[in-house]
Amino acid sequence: MNKNIPAHIPVPKPDLVRRSLDSVWHPCTQMQHHESVPLIPVSRGRGAWLYDTDGKRYLDAISSWWVNLFGHANPRINAALKDQLDQLEHAMLAGFTHEPVVQLSEQLAARTGHVLGHCFYASDGASAVEIALKMSFHAWRNAGYGDKQEFVCLKGSYHGETIGALAVTDVPLFRDAYGPLLRQAHVVASPDARAARDGESAADVAHRAAAVLEKLLQQRSSHIAAVIIEPLVQCATGMAMHDPVYLRELRALCDRYKVHLIFDEIAVGCGRTGTFFASEQAALPGETPGMPPLWPDFLCLSKGISGGYLPLSLVMTRDEIYQAFYDSDVARGFLHSHSYTGNPLACRAALATLAIFEEDDVLNANRLRAQKITAALAPLAQHPKVKHFRQRGMIWAFDAVIDSKAHAATFSRRFFSSAVEHELLMRPIGKTVYLMPPYILDDEEIALLGARTAAVFESVIAHE
């Protein structure tokens, strides 16, 4: 017995993986699978790489679930957090404020030309979606439209795991078990470009999907509060990408039928699609993307906004939405709250992240980086067992051609295991292999990523 450890505290076991399996319930996981697919005990991160307790390294090709933008242990974000630790770690945001949350709100609003001039904070992406849904319903009620209680989402949409967010999610794997707990949302056709018929373009698919939505709005607009979508890329359904013209048509329809528009940019914002906000790419043919700007009524951010450092999410909205709650009557206020709303440390990490975007001209640098990554992945794009190779900004995806249902069911786990053997962290969604690397890969890392992704695919597909 170690006399320095109180008797009621167990002595740590030497095997970190075993201890984790004994005590931690891991997310988005069938825990029994870890009987055959071992956990990776991470000890540290540097740049694009994670290192395990044995010193083995793994290129973080999916940015640790799409959050890490500028590498692990980034010196500039580290410095900002160390400075903030010596000033203020947290204070409640009800009745108080602080410099980091004000600066962050100002800078984000400025990026929308102050069209979205008010920010409401939470911690995770699903919480931001909950806020946007509640705000939309409540704003309509305050304005005298209490019947507008319904929401519309796209086929294959994913917006989070909490009850409200799950109600506007259309991925059966996540939703079905909790169906009895959920409000029913309207599910309309996705503009997924993979649905193109012979002779159709991605824009044609977008037009067809918009027409389906309009039919619903013609019938139910007096009861519909908002339409929610992930602009440009529906991520969790398998990186379904659509033409930006869909966003322009969607904005016009919401204006015409007096329905709010919610853009869930939790995964696709912060430069991931090529512009800081995906909204900026909505344009009609012949227009310059983002000119004139198209903005939703609510814009949800999380994941990359803190550079992958700390939980932070927020909802940006228009002045007219804010004014719908501005009243002497407390019941007309938006009384939603989270204990760590607007946490100063998370906000400082976000401010450091925004500073890197400006100082390193990240969006322009990423255009060149994206060209190099696309070139490195070119052999996969031509592979006979690959279909729908696609790219938008700093997102790449392709679908594996697998005939056997049994092999398809295990493809993701087998790919993950092979990737680990090749020093890659990759986690396919079903039969969709995707890459969302941090914005810092150098030429050597790009070449390694391309070559080893191809090698992993070959090793897994060879057993089909």
Short mmCIF file of C-alpha atoms in Angstrom, two decimals:
data_model
loop_
_atom_site.label_atom_id
_atom_site.label_comp_id
_atom_site.label_asym_id
_atom_site.label_seq_id
_atom_site.Cartn_x
_atom_site.Cartn_y
_atom_site.Cartn_z
CA MET A 1 0.00 0.00 0.00
CA ASN A 2 1.35 3.44 -0.95
CA LYS A 3 1.08 5.47 2.27
CA ASN A 4 0.93 8.73 0.31
CA ILE A 5 -2.38 7.78 -1.35
CA PRO A 6 -5.58 7.85 0.78
CA ALA A 7 -7.12 4.40 1.21
CA HIS A 8 -10.33 5.39 -0.62
CA ILE A 9 -8.42 6.38 -3.80
CA PRO A 10 -7.37 3.36 -5.90
CA VAL A 11 -3.75 3.09 -6.95
CA PRO A 12 -3.53 3.87 -10.72
CA LYS A 13 -3.07 0.83 -12.96
CA PRO A 14 -0.11 0.93 -15.35
CA ASP A 15 -2.25 0.20 -18.43
CA LEU A 16 -3.93 3.46 -19.46
CA VAL A 17 -6.12 1.74 -22.07
CA ARG A 18 -7.39 -0.83 -19.58
CA ARG A 19 -8.10 1.88 -17.02
CA SER A 20 -10.00 3.87 -19.63
CA LEU A 21 -12.13 0.89 -20.63
CA ASP A 22 -12.87 0.27 -16.96
CA SER A 23 -13.96 3.82 -16.20
CA VAL A 24 -14.68 5.94 -19.32
CA TRP A 25 -17.71 5.59 -21.57
CA HIS A 26 -16.33 6.81 -24.90
CA PRO A 27 -18.48 8.86 -27.31
CA CYS A 28 -20.03 7.68 -30.56
CA THR A 29 -18.77 4.17 -29.87
CA GLN A 30 -20.08 0.65 -29.43
CA MET A 31 -17.81 -0.10 -26.52
CA GLN A 32 -17.72 -3.83 -27.27
CA HIS A 33 -15.81 -3.04 -30.49
CA HIS A 34 -12.82 -2.10 -28.34
CA GLU A 35 -12.36 -5.78 -27.62
CA SER A 36 -10.88 -5.98 -31.13
CA VAL A 37 -10.04 -2.35 -31.95
CA PRO A 38 -7.80 -1.03 -29.16
CA LEU A 39 -7.91 2.52 -27.88
CA ILE A 40 -4.91 4.72 -28.63
CA PRO A 41 -3.48 6.24 -25.43
CA VAL A 42 -2.51 9.78 -26.49
CA SER A 43 0.19 11.48 -24.45
CA ARG A 44 0.89 14.68 -26.40
CA GLY A 45 0.34 16.57 -29.62
CA ARG A 46 2.60 18.76 -31.77
CA GLY A 47 1.51 20.42 -34.98
CA ALA A 48 -0.51 18.04 -37.14
CA TRP A 49 0.65 15.01 -35.13
CA LEU A 50 -0.60 13.13 -32.08
CA TYR A 51 1.77 10.86 -30.12
CA ASP A 52 0.82 7.87 -28.00
CA THR A 53 2.40 6.72 -24.76
CA ASP A 54 4.84 4.49 -26.70
CA GLY A 55 6.01 7.42 -28.81
CA LYS A 56 4.19 6.34 -31.98
CA ARG A 57 2.84 9.21 -34.05
CA TYR A 58 -0.40 9.73 -36.00
CA LEU A 59 -1.13 12.46 -38.53
CA ASP A 60 -4.42 14.00 -37.41
CA ALA A 61 -6.09 13.94 -40.84
CA ILE A 62 -9.54 14.72 -39.40
CA SER A 63 -8.50 17.52 -37.02
CA SER A 64 -9.68 15.52 -33.98
CA TRP A 65 -13.33 15.57 -35.07
CA TRP A 66 -12.99 18.69 -37.17
CA VAL A 67 -11.95 21.08 -34.39
CA ASN A 68 -8.20 21.61 -34.68
CA LEU A 69 -7.32 24.31 -37.20
CA PHE A 70 -3.71 25.28 -36.50
CA GLY A 71 -2.13 22.22 -34.97
CA HIS A 72 -1.84 20.77 -31.51
CA ALA A 73 -0.01 22.81 -28.88
CA ASN A 74 0.00 25.87 -31.14
CA PRO A 75 2.43 28.39 -29.59
CA ARG A 76 0.28 31.48 -30.26
CA ILE A 77 -2.91 30.00 -28.84
CA ASN A 78 -0.95 28.57 -25.92
CA ALA A 79 0.46 32.01 -25.13
CA ALA A 80 -2.96 33.64 -25.21
CA LEU A 81 -4.37 31.06 -22.81
CA LYS A 82 -1.42 31.34 -20.43
CA ASP A 83 -1.90 35.11 -20.33
CA GLN A 84 -5.64 34.76 -19.72
CA LEU A 85 -5.08 32.27 -16.90
CA ASP A 86 -3.31 34.97 -14.92
CA GLN A 87 -6.21 37.41 -15.39
CA LEU A 88 -9.59 35.68 -15.29
CA GLU A 89 -10.49 32.01 -15.68
CA HIS A 90 -14.28 32.40 -15.55
CA ALA A 91 -17.09 34.66 -14.41
CA MET A 92 -20.80 34.28 -14.96
CA LEU A 93 -22.05 36.21 -17.98
CA ALA A 94 -25.42 37.05 -16.42
CA GLY A 95 -25.02 40.56 -15.02
CA PHE A 96 -21.29 40.64 -15.85
CA THR A 97 -19.14 40.93 -18.94
CA HIS A 98 -15.45 40.79 -19.79
CA GLU A 99 -13.06 41.88 -22.54
CA PRO A 100 -12.57 38.54 -24.34
CA VAL A 101 -16.28 37.89 -24.93
CA VAL A 102 -16.87 41.47 -26.08
CA GLN A 103 -13.90 41.45 -28.45
CA LEU A 104 -14.89 38.10 -29.92
CA SER A 105 -18.48 39.21 -30.48
CA GLU A 106 -17.32 42.44 -32.13
CA GLN A 107 -14.87 40.70 -34.43
CA LEU A 108 -17.34 38.05 -35.54
CA ALA A 109 -20.07 40.61 -36.14
CA ALA A 110 -17.64 42.66 -38.24
CA ARG A 111 -17.03 39.62 -40.44
CA THR A 112 -20.73 39.72 -41.39
CA GLY A 113 -20.74 43.48 -41.98
CA HIS A 114 -22.66 43.66 -38.68
CA VAL A 115 -25.69 42.02 -40.27
CA LEU A 116 -25.39 39.36 -37.57
CA GLY A 117 -24.59 41.75 -34.78
CA HIS A 118 -25.47 39.81 -31.63
CA CYS A 119 -23.81 36.66 -30.26
CA PHE A 120 -25.27 34.26 -27.69
CA TYR A 121 -22.78 31.79 -26.20
CA ALA A 122 -22.81 28.16 -25.12
CA SER A 123 -20.28 25.31 -25.03
CA ASP A 124 -20.89 22.65 -27.68
CA GLY A 125 -22.40 22.65 -31.14
CA ALA A 126 -25.62 20.89 -30.22
CA SER A 127 -26.25 23.54 -27.56
CA ALA A 128 -25.89 26.24 -30.21
CA VAL A 129 -28.47 24.48 -32.37
CA GLU A 130 -30.83 24.25 -29.39
CA ILE A 131 -30.42 27.99 -28.85
CA ALA A 132 -31.16 28.83 -32.48
CA LEU A 133 -34.29 26.65 -32.53
CA LYS A 134 -35.59 28.13 -29.28
CA MET A 135 -34.78 31.68 -30.36
CA SER A 136 -36.63 31.23 -33.63
CA PHE A 137 -39.77 29.85 -32.01
CA HIS A 138 -39.71 32.44 -29.22
CA ALA A 139 -39.08 35.36 -31.57
CA TRP A 140 -42.10 34.40 -33.65
CA ARG A 141 -44.22 34.04 -30.50
CA ASN A 142 -43.11 37.44 -29.23
CA ALA A 143 -44.05 38.88 -32.62
CA GLY A 144 -47.56 37.42 -32.39
CA TYR A 145 -47.04 34.30 -34.54
CA GLY A 146 -47.42 31.61 -31.91
CA ASP A 147 -48.47 28.98 -34.46
CA LYS A 148 -44.98 28.94 -36.01
CA GLN A 149 -43.65 25.96 -34.05
CA GLU A 150 -42.39 23.60 -36.76
CA PHE A 151 -38.91 23.13 -38.24
CA VAL A 152 -37.58 21.89 -41.56
CA CYS A 153 -34.34 19.98 -42.11
CA LEU A 154 -32.71 18.22 -45.04
CA LYS A 155 -32.67 14.51 -45.74
CA GLY A 156 -29.51 13.12 -44.17
CA SER A 157 -29.06 16.18 -41.96
CA TYR A 158 -27.18 16.06 -38.66
CA HIS A 159 -27.29 18.87 -36.10
CA GLY A 160 -26.38 17.28 -32.78
CA GLU A 161 -27.31 14.78 -30.11
CA THR A 162 -29.43 16.79 -27.68
CA ILE A 163 -33.20 16.39 -27.92
CA GLY A 164 -33.98 19.53 -29.91
CA ALA A 165 -30.99 19.13 -32.22
CA LEU A 166 -31.74 15.45 -32.72
CA ALA A 167 -35.30 16.35 -33.76
CA VAL A 168 -33.87 18.12 -36.83
CA THR A 169 -31.41 15.31 -37.53
CA ASP A 170 -32.17 12.69 -40.19
CA VAL A 171 -29.44 10.09 -39.63
CA PRO A 172 -31.24 6.93 -38.45
CA LEU A 173 -28.20 5.59 -36.59
CA PHE A 174 -28.32 8.57 -34.23
CA ARG A 175 -32.05 9.33 -34.24
CA ASP A 176 -34.05 6.12 -34.28
CA ALA A 177 -33.40 4.95 -30.73
CA TYR A 178 -34.77 8.23 -29.35
CA GLY A 179 -37.68 8.72 -31.76
CA PRO A 180 -40.36 8.65 -29.02
CA LEU A 181 -38.67 11.59 -27.29
CA LEU A 182 -38.50 13.86 -30.34
CA ARG A 183 -40.74 16.42 -32.00
CA GLN A 184 -41.36 15.59 -35.62
CA ALA A 185 -39.61 17.85 -38.13
CA HIS A 186 -40.32 18.20 -41.83
CA VAL A 187 -37.58 16.43 -43.84
CA VAL A 188 -37.12 17.70 -47.38
CA ALA A 189 -34.90 16.65 -50.27
CA SER A 190 -31.17 17.23 -49.92
CA PRO A 191 -29.35 19.10 -52.70
CA ASP A 192 -26.59 16.44 -52.47
CA ALA A 193 -24.80 16.62 -55.81
CA ARG A 194 -24.40 12.82 -55.83
CA ALA A 195 -28.13 12.61 -56.58
CA ALA A 196 -27.62 14.07 -60.06
CA ARG A 197 -29.50 12.24 -62.79
CA ASP A 198 -28.01 11.62 -66.22
CA GLY A 199 -27.17 14.95 -67.77
CA GLU A 200 -27.81 16.93 -64.59
CA SER A 201 -25.36 19.27 -62.89
CA ALA A 202 -25.00 19.91 -59.17
CA ALA A 203 -26.90 23.16 -59.72
CA ASP A 204 -29.76 21.19 -61.29
CA VAL A 205 -29.99 19.02 -58.19
CA ALA A 206 -30.05 22.17 -56.06
CA HIS A 207 -32.90 23.62 -58.10
CA ARG A 208 -34.91 20.40 -57.75
CA ALA A 209 -34.38 20.33 -53.98
CA ALA A 210 -35.40 23.99 -53.65
CA ALA A 211 -38.61 23.27 -55.58
CA VAL A 212 -39.49 20.50 -53.11
CA LEU A 213 -38.95 22.88 -50.21
CA GLU A 214 -41.12 25.54 -51.82
CA LYS A 215 -44.05 23.13 -52.08
CA LEU A 216 -43.82 22.50 -48.34
CA LEU A 217 -43.57 26.21 -47.55
CA GLN A 218 -46.62 26.93 -49.71
CA GLN A 219 -48.61 24.53 -47.54
CA ARG A 220 -47.12 25.03 -44.05
CA SER A 221 -45.32 28.38 -43.83
CA SER A 222 -47.81 29.75 -41.32
CA HIS A 223 -46.73 26.94 -38.97
CA ILE A 224 -43.01 26.74 -39.81
CA ALA A 225 -40.59 28.70 -37.68
CA ALA A 226 -37.32 27.95 -39.45
CA VAL A 227 -35.37 25.88 -41.95
CA ILE A 228 -32.02 24.60 -40.70
CA ILE A 229 -29.16 23.35 -42.89
CA GLU A 230 -25.42 22.83 -42.96
CA PRO A 231 -24.44 25.11 -45.85
CA LEU A 232 -22.38 23.54 -48.66
CA VAL A 233 -21.49 20.27 -46.89
CA GLN A 234 -23.70 17.93 -44.86
CA CYS A 235 -20.91 16.37 -42.87
CA ALA A 236 -22.11 13.49 -40.69
CA THR A 237 -24.24 11.94 -43.43
CA GLY A 238 -21.07 11.34 -45.45
CA MET A 239 -19.78 14.73 -46.58
CA ALA A 240 -22.70 15.37 -48.95
CA MET A 241 -21.75 18.49 -50.93
CA HIS A 242 -24.11 20.79 -52.80
CA ASP A 243 -23.94 23.71 -55.18
CA PRO A 244 -23.88 27.15 -53.49
CA VAL A 245 -26.86 28.26 -55.59
CA TYR A 246 -29.03 26.26 -53.22
CA LEU A 247 -28.24 28.72 -50.44
CA ARG A 248 -29.31 31.64 -52.60
CA GLU A 249 -32.61 29.96 -53.45
CA LEU A 250 -33.13 28.97 -49.84
CA ARG A 251 -32.65 32.54 -48.64
CA ALA A 252 -35.16 33.79 -51.21
CA LEU A 253 -37.73 31.16 -50.22
CA CYS A 254 -37.40 31.94 -46.51
CA ASP A 255 -37.87 35.64 -47.23
CA ARG A 256 -40.86 35.01 -49.49
CA TYR A 257 -42.67 32.75 -47.02
CA LYS A 258 -41.56 34.54 -43.82
CA VAL A 259 -39.58 31.67 -42.33
CA HIS A 260 -36.30 31.97 -40.43
CA LEU A 261 -33.13 30.52 -41.95
CA ILE A 262 -30.62 28.81 -39.64
CA PHE A 263 -27.15 28.00 -40.93
CA ASP A 264 -25.38 25.35 -38.87
CA GLU A 265 -21.75 26.26 -39.58
CA ILE A 266 -20.43 24.30 -36.61
CA ALA A 267 -18.35 22.02 -38.84
CA VAL A 268 -18.25 24.03 -42.08
CA GLY A 269 -17.44 27.49 -40.71
CA CYS A 270 -14.07 28.97 -39.72
CA GLY A 271 -12.54 28.56 -43.17
CA ARG A 272 -13.30 24.87 -43.61
CA THR A 273 -15.18 25.32 -46.91
CA GLY A 274 -12.76 27.90 -48.32
CA THR A 275 -14.31 31.11 -46.98
CA PHE A 276 -14.48 32.00 -43.32
CA PHE A 277 -18.26 31.51 -43.32
CA ALA A 278 -19.74 29.03 -45.78
CA SER A 279 -22.52 31.59 -46.26
CA GLU A 280 -20.11 33.79 -48.20
CA GLN A 281 -20.09 31.39 -51.16
CA ALA A 282 -23.79 31.71 -51.92
CA ALA A 283 -24.03 33.37 -55.32
CA LEU A 284 -25.99 33.21 -58.52
CA PRO A 285 -24.18 32.16 -61.71
CA GLY A 286 -21.90 34.97 -62.85
CA GLU A 287 -21.73 36.62 -59.44
CA THR A 288 -18.62 36.77 -57.33
CA PRO A 289 -19.07 34.45 -54.31
CA GLY A 290 -20.34 36.43 -51.36
CA MET A 291 -21.17 39.52 -53.48
CA PRO A 292 -23.68 40.59 -52.42
CA PRO A 293 -23.32 38.79 -49.09
CA LEU A 294 -26.00 36.32 -48.14
CA TRP A 295 -26.61 35.85 -44.43
CA PRO A 296 -29.02 33.63 -42.51
CA ASP A 297 -31.14 34.79 -39.59
CA PHE A 298 -29.14 32.58 -37.21
CA LEU A 299 -25.59 31.28 -37.68
CA CYS A 300 -24.23 28.59 -35.34
CA LEU A 301 -20.48 28.24 -34.74
CA SER A 302 -18.44 25.82 -32.65
CA LYS A 303 -15.62 23.30 -33.24
CA GLY A 304 -12.90 25.34 -35.02
CA ILE A 305 -13.82 28.68 -33.46
CA SER A 306 -11.55 27.98 -30.47
CA GLY A 307 -8.86 26.40 -32.64
CA GLY A 308 -9.68 23.01 -31.16
CA TYR A 309 -8.66 24.04 -27.65
CA LEU A 310 -11.75 24.52 -25.47
CA PRO A 311 -15.50 23.91 -25.71
CA LEU A 312 -17.12 27.01 -27.18
CA SER A 313 -20.18 27.57 -29.30
CA LEU A 314 -22.28 30.57 -30.20
CA VAL A 315 -25.27 31.72 -32.19
CA MET A 316 -25.06 34.92 -34.22
CA THR A 317 -28.30 36.64 -35.11
CA ARG A 318 -29.81 39.78 -36.60
CA ASP A 319 -30.81 42.95 -34.77
CA GLU A 320 -34.49 42.38 -35.52
CA ILE A 321 -34.35 39.01 -33.77
CA TYR A 322 -32.62 40.61 -30.79
CA GLN A 323 -35.22 43.37 -30.67
CA ALA A 324 -38.06 40.83 -30.56
CA PHE A 325 -36.88 39.94 -27.04
CA TYR A 326 -36.00 43.46 -25.87
CA ASP A 327 -38.79 44.35 -23.42
CA SER A 328 -39.54 45.25 -19.80
CA ASP A 329 -41.36 41.92 -19.45
CA VAL A 330 -38.94 39.26 -18.20
CA ALA A 331 -40.98 36.50 -19.82
CA ARG A 332 -40.32 38.02 -23.24
CA GLY A 333 -36.56 37.77 -22.70
CA PHE A 334 -34.43 34.85 -23.87
CA LEU A 335 -33.77 33.15 -20.53
CA HIS A 336 -31.65 30.29 -21.85
CA SER A 337 -28.35 29.88 -19.98
CA HIS A 338 -25.30 27.64 -19.48
CA SER A 339 -22.95 27.83 -16.51
CA TYR A 340 -19.85 28.39 -18.65
CA THR A 341 -21.46 30.72 -21.19
CA GLY A 342 -18.83 33.03 -22.70
CA ASN A 343 -15.97 31.48 -20.75
CA PRO A 344 -12.98 33.91 -20.92
CA LEU A 345 -10.40 31.18 -21.59
CA ALA A 346 -12.39 29.78 -24.50
CA CYS A 347 -12.97 33.28 -25.87
CA ARG A 348 -9.23 34.08 -25.67
CA ALA A 349 -8.49 30.88 -27.59
CA ALA A 350 -11.01 32.01 -30.21
CA LEU A 351 -9.47 35.47 -30.42
CA ALA A 352 -6.03 33.92 -30.91
CA THR A 353 -7.52 31.74 -33.63
CA LEU A 354 -8.98 34.76 -35.43
CA ALA A 355 -5.65 36.55 -35.13
CA ILE A 356 -3.88 33.66 -36.87
CA PHE A 357 -6.39 33.87 -39.73
CA GLU A 358 -5.40 37.49 -40.27
CA GLU A 359 -1.66 37.33 -39.55
CA ASP A 360 -1.06 34.26 -41.74
CA ASP A 361 -3.54 35.12 -44.51
CA VAL A 362 -4.94 31.65 -43.90
CA LEU A 363 -7.78 31.63 -46.42
CA ASN A 364 -5.48 32.46 -49.33
CA ALA A 365 -2.77 30.08 -48.07
CA ASN A 366 -5.35 27.31 -47.84
CA ARG A 367 -6.29 27.70 -51.50
CA LEU A 368 -2.76 26.75 -52.51
CA ARG A 369 -2.59 24.05 -49.83
CA ALA A 370 -5.89 22.59 -51.04
CA GLN A 371 -4.58 22.35 -54.62
CA LYS A 372 -1.57 20.41 -53.38
CA ILE A 373 -3.68 18.03 -51.29
CA THR A 374 -6.06 17.42 -54.21
CA ALA A 375 -3.07 16.61 -56.41
CA ALA A 376 -1.69 14.23 -53.78
CA LEU A 377 -5.05 12.43 -53.69
CA ALA A 378 -5.38 12.24 -57.49
CA PRO A 379 -4.57 8.50 -57.71
CA LEU A 380 -7.51 7.79 -55.41
CA ALA A 381 -9.82 9.96 -57.50
CA GLN A 382 -9.11 7.63 -60.45
CA HIS A 383 -9.32 4.37 -58.48
CA PRO A 384 -11.87 1.88 -59.88
CA LYS A 385 -13.23 1.23 -56.37
CA VAL A 386 -13.80 4.94 -55.71
CA LYS A 387 -16.81 7.00 -56.73
CA HIS A 388 -17.88 10.59 -56.13
CA PHE A 389 -14.44 11.96 -55.29
CA ARG A 390 -15.23 15.50 -54.12
CA GLN A 391 -13.67 18.53 -52.49
CA ARG A 392 -14.84 21.80 -51.00
CA GLY A 393 -12.24 24.07 -49.43
CA MET A 394 -10.32 22.01 -46.88
CA ILE A 395 -12.67 19.00 -47.02
CA TRP A 396 -12.11 15.95 -49.24
CA ALA A 397 -14.28 12.84 -49.49
CA PHE A 398 -14.91 9.81 -51.64
CA ASP A 399 -17.19 6.77 -51.44
CA ALA A 400 -15.83 3.24 -51.48
CA VAL A 401 -17.43 0.78 -53.91
CA ILE A 402 -18.21 -2.29 -51.78
CA ASP A 403 -20.54 -5.02 -52.97
CA SER A 404 -20.71 -7.11 -49.81
CA LYS A 405 -23.07 -5.80 -47.10
CA ALA A 406 -21.00 -7.55 -44.44
CA HIS A 407 -17.81 -5.89 -45.64
CA ALA A 408 -19.57 -2.53 -45.93
CA ALA A 409 -20.73 -2.77 -42.31
CA THR A 410 -17.17 -3.15 -41.05
CA PHE A 411 -15.38 -0.94 -43.59
CA SER A 412 -15.03 2.06 -41.30
CA ARG A 413 -13.48 0.12 -38.42
CA ARG A 414 -11.12 -1.79 -40.70
CA PHE A 415 -10.05 1.42 -42.40
CA PHE A 416 -9.43 3.11 -39.05
CA SER A 417 -7.27 0.21 -37.86
CA SER A 418 -5.23 0.13 -41.05
CA ALA A 419 -4.82 3.91 -40.97
CA VAL A 420 -3.40 3.73 -37.46
CA GLU A 421 -0.83 1.22 -38.70
CA HIS A 422 0.12 3.75 -41.39
CA GLU A 423 0.50 6.64 -38.89
CA LEU A 424 -2.82 8.25 -39.82
CA LEU A 425 -5.85 9.22 -37.75
CA MET A 426 -8.81 8.73 -40.10
CA ARG A 427 -12.35 7.66 -39.25
CA PRO A 428 -14.62 7.03 -42.26
CA ILE A 429 -18.37 7.61 -42.07
CA GLY A 430 -19.82 4.34 -43.28
CA LYS A 431 -18.32 3.82 -46.74
CA THR A 432 -17.29 7.48 -47.07
CA VAL A 433 -13.62 8.23 -46.53
CA TYR A 434 -12.99 11.88 -45.75
CA LEU A 435 -10.11 14.17 -44.86
CA MET A 436 -10.34 17.39 -42.85
CA PRO A 437 -6.73 18.12 -41.93
CA PRO A 438 -5.55 21.16 -39.96
CA TYR A 439 -4.53 24.23 -41.94
CA ILE A 440 -0.79 23.78 -41.36
CA LEU A 441 0.34 20.79 -43.43
CA ASP A 442 3.66 21.29 -45.19
CA ASP A 443 4.60 19.70 -48.52
CA GLU A 444 6.17 16.65 -46.90
CA GLU A 445 3.09 16.02 -44.75
CA ILE A 446 0.81 16.49 -47.75
CA ALA A 447 2.76 13.92 -49.75
CA LEU A 448 2.68 11.50 -46.81
CA LEU A 449 -1.08 12.03 -46.36
CA GLY A 450 -1.81 11.33 -50.01
CA ALA A 451 0.42 8.28 -50.32
CA ARG A 452 -0.65 6.65 -47.09
CA THR A 453 -4.36 7.30 -47.57
CA ALA A 454 -4.04 5.46 -50.88
CA ALA A 455 -2.08 2.64 -49.22
CA VAL A 456 -4.68 2.26 -46.49
CA PHE A 457 -7.50 2.19 -49.01
CA GLU A 458 -5.71 -0.44 -51.08
CA SER A 459 -5.06 -2.61 -48.01
CA VAL A 460 -8.72 -2.49 -46.94
CA ILE A 461 -10.37 -2.75 -50.34
CA ALA A 462 -8.16 -5.73 -51.26
CA HIS A 463 -10.14 -7.85 -48.79
CA GLU A 464 -13.53 -7.02 -50.33
#
